[in-house]
mmCIF file of C-alpha atoms in Angstrom:
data_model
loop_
_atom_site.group_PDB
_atom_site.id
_atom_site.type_symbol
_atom_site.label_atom_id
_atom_site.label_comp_id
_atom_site.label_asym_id
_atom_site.label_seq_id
_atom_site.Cartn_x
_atom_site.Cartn_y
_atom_site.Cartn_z
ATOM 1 C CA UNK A 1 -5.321 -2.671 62.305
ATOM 2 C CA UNK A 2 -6.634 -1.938 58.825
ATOM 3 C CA UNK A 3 -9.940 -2.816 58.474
ATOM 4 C CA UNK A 4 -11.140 -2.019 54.466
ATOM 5 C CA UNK A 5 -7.298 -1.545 53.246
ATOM 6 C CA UNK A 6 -8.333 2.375 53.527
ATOM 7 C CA UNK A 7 -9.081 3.111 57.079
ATOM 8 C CA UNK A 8 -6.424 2.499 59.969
ATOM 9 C CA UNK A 9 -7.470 2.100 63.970
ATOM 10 C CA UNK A 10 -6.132 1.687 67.307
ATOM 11 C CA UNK A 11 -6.514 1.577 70.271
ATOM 12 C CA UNK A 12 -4.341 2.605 73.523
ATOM 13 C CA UNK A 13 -5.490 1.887 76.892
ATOM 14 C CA UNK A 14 -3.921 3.502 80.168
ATOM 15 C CA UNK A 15 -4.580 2.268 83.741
ATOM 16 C CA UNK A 16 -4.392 4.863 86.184
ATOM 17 C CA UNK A 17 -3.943 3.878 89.765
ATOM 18 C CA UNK A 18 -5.910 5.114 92.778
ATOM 19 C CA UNK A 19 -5.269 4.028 96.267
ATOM 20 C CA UNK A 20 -7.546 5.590 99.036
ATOM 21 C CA UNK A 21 -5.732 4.634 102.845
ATOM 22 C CA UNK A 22 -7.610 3.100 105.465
ATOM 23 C CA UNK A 23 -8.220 6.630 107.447
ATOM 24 C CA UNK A 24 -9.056 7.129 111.903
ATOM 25 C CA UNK A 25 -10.331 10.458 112.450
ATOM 26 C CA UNK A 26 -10.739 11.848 115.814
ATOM 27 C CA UNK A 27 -12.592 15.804 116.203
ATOM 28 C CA UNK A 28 -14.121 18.103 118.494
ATOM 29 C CA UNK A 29 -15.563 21.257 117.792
ATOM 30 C CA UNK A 30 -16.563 23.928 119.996
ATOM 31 C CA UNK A 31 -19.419 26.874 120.040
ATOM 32 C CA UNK A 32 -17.614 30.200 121.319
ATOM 33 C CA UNK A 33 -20.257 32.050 120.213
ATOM 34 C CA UNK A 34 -23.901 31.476 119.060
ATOM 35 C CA UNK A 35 -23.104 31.843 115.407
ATOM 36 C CA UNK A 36 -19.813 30.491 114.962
ATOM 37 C CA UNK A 37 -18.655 26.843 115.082
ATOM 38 C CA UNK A 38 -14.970 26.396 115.604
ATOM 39 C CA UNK A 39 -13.820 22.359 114.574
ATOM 40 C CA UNK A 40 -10.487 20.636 114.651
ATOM 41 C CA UNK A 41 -9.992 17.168 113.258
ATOM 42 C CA UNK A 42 -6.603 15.223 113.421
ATOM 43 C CA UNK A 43 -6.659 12.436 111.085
ATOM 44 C CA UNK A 44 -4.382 9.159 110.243
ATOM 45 C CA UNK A 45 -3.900 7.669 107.270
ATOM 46 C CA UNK A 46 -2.759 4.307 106.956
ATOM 47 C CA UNK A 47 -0.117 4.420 103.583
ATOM 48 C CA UNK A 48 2.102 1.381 105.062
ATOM 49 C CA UNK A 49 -1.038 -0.909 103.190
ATOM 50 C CA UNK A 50 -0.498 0.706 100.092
ATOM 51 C CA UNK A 51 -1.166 -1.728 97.309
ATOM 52 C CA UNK A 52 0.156 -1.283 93.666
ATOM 53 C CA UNK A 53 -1.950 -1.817 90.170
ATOM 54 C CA UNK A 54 0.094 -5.596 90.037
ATOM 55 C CA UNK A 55 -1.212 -6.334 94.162
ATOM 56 C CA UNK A 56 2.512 -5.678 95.409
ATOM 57 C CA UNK A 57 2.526 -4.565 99.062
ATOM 58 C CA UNK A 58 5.823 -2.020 99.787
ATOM 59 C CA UNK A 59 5.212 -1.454 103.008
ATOM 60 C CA UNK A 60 7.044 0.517 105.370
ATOM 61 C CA UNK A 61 10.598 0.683 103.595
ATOM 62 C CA UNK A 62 8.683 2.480 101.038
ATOM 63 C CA UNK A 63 5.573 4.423 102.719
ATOM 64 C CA UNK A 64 4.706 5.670 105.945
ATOM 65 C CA UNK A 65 1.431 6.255 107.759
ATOM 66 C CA UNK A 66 1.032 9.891 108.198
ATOM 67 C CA UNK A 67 -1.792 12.378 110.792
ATOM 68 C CA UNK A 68 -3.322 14.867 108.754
ATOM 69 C CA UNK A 69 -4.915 18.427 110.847
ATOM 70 C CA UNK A 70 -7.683 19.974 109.896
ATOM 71 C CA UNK A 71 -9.400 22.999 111.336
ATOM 72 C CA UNK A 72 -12.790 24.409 110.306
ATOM 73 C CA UNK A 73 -14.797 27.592 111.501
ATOM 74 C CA UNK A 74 -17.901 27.602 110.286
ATOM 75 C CA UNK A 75 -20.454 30.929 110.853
ATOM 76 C CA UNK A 76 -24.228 31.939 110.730
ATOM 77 C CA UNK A 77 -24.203 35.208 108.374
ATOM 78 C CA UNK A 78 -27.876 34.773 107.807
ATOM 79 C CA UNK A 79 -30.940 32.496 109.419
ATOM 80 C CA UNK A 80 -30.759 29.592 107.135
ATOM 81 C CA UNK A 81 -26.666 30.234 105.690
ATOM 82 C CA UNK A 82 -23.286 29.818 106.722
ATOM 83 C CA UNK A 83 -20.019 30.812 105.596
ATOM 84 C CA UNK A 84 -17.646 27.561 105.868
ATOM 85 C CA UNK A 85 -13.852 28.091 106.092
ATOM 86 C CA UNK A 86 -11.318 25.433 106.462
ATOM 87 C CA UNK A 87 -7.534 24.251 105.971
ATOM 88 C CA UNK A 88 -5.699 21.588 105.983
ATOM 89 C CA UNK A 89 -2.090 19.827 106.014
ATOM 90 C CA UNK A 90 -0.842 16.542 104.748
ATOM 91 C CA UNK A 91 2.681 15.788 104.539
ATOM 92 C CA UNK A 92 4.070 13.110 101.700
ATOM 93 C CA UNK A 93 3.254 9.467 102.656
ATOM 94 C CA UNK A 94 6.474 8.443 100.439
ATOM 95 C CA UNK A 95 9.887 8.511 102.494
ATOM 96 C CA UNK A 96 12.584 10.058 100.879
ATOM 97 C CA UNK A 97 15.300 8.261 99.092
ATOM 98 C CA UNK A 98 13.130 5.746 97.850
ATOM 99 C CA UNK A 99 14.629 5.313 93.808
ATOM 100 C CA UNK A 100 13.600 1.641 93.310
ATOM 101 C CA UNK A 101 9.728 2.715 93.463
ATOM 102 C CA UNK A 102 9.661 5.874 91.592
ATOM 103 C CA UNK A 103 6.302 7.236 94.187
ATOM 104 C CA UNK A 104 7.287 11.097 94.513
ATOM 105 C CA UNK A 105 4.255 12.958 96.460
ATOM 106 C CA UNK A 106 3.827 16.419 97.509
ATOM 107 C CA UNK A 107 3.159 18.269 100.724
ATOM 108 C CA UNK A 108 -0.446 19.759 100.529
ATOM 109 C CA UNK A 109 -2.116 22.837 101.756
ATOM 110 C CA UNK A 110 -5.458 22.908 101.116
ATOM 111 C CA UNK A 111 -7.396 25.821 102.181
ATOM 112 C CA UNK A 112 -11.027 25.565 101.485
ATOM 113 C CA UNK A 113 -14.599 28.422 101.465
ATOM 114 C CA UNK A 114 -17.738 28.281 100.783
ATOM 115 C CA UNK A 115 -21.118 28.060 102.459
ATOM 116 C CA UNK A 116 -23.694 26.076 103.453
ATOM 117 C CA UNK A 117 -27.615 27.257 103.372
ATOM 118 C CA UNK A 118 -30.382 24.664 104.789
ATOM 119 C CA UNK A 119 -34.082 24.877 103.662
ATOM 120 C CA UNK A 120 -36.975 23.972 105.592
ATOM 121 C CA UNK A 121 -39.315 21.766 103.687
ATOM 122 C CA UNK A 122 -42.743 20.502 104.560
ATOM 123 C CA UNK A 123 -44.232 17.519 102.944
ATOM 124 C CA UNK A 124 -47.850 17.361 103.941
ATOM 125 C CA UNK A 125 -47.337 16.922 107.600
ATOM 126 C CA UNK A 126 -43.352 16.347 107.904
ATOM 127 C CA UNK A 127 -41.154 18.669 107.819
ATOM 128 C CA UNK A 128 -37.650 18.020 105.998
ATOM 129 C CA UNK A 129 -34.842 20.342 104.526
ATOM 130 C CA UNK A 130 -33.146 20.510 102.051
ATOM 131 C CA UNK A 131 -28.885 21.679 102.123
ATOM 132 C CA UNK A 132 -27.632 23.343 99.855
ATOM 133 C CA UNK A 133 -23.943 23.788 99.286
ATOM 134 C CA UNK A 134 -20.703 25.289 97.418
ATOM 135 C CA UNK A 135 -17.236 25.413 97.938
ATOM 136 C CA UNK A 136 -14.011 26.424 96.370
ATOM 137 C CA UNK A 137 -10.682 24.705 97.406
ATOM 138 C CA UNK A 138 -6.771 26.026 96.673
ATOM 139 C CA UNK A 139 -4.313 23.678 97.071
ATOM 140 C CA UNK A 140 -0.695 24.498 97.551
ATOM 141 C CA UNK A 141 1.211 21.518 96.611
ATOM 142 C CA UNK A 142 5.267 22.036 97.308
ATOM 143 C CA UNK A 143 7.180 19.687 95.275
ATOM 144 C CA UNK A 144 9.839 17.822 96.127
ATOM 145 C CA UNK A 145 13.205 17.018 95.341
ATOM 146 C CA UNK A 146 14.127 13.190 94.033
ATOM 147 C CA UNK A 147 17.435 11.678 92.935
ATOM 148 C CA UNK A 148 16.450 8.248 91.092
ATOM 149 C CA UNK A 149 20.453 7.106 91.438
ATOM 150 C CA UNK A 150 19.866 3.950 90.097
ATOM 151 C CA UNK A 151 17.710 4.329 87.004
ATOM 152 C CA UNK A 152 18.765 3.790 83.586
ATOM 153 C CA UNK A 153 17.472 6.968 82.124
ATOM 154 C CA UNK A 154 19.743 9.923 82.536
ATOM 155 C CA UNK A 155 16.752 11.832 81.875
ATOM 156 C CA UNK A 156 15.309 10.979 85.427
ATOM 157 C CA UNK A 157 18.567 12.215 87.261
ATOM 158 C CA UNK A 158 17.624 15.936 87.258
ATOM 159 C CA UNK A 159 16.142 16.197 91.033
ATOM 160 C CA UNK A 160 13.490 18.985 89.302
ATOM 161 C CA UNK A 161 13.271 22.272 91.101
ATOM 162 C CA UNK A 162 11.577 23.119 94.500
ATOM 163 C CA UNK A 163 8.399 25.058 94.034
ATOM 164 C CA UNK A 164 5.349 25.112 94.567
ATOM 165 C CA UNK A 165 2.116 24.231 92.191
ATOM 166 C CA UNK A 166 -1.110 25.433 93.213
ATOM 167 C CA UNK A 167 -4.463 23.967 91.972
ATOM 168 C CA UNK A 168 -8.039 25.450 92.324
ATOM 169 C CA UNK A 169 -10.984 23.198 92.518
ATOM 170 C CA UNK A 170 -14.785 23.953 93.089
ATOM 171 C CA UNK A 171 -17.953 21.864 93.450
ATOM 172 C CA UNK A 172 -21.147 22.137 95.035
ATOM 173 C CA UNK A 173 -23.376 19.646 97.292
ATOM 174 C CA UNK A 174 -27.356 19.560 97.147
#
């Protein structure tokens, strides 16, 4: 667009795509020891609903649901602090072979540490607390190898290699 015959704009817009699964989670976790809490979680997410950016269902020729484990230990290192540890797996919701949709996901491994340290708080005559948190998260993601046989770009032929990408994420929770 030129505006004043000098200065030139545009503008490009990009839509990214997110699609969270419907997701059943059933855990226990256990107390060995006074200190330490050991949890396992099995999870299952629900891909076969996926919906596209245009409302377009693919269903189970395309996705499948998938049960994601999960294990945490979690221990008191001081009174009001504990050191969190956890990992977990999630294998690709896309089935193989799939060239018509182009979806290529990865394995993950996410392995996760931080800790967790509770205040006690007292507002005239409550008491409350206040939780304070960090964490730091690597996440192993193994790629994998697709053949798009019946695209019209040579370009997308080459099946890519198989390695793995890792990815390093932190945050904290107050």
């Amino acid at each position: 667009t030129d505006i004043t015959g000098k200065l030139s704009s545009s503008y490009v817009h990009r839509l990214a795509h997110y699609y969270m699964p419907a997701q059943w989670v059933l855990g226990v976790a256990y107390r060995p020891m006074a200190p330490m809490l050991v949890s396992v979680d099995l999870a299952h997410e629900a891909w076969v609903d996926y919906l596209d950016s245009y409302r377009n269902r693919f269903g189970s020729a395309v996705f499948r649901n998938v049960w994601v484990p999960r294990i945490g230990l979690s221990y008191r290192v001081v009174q009001s602090t504990d050191a969190v540890l956890g990992y977990s797996y999630a294998m690709s919701p896309v089935i193989d072979g799939q060239q018509s949709t182009r979806f290529i996901d990865n394995e993950k491994h996410v392995l996760s540490v931080g800790t967790q340290t509770t205040l006690p708080w007292r507002l005239k005559s409550k008491t409350a607390a206040i939780s304070l948190g960090w964490h730091v998260q690597f996440h192993s993601l193994r790629e994998r190898q697709f053949n798009a046989q019946s695209t019209t770009d040579p370009a997308d032929d080459d099946p890519g290699a198989d390695d793995t990408v890792a990815l390093i994420s932190g945050g904290y929770v107050l």
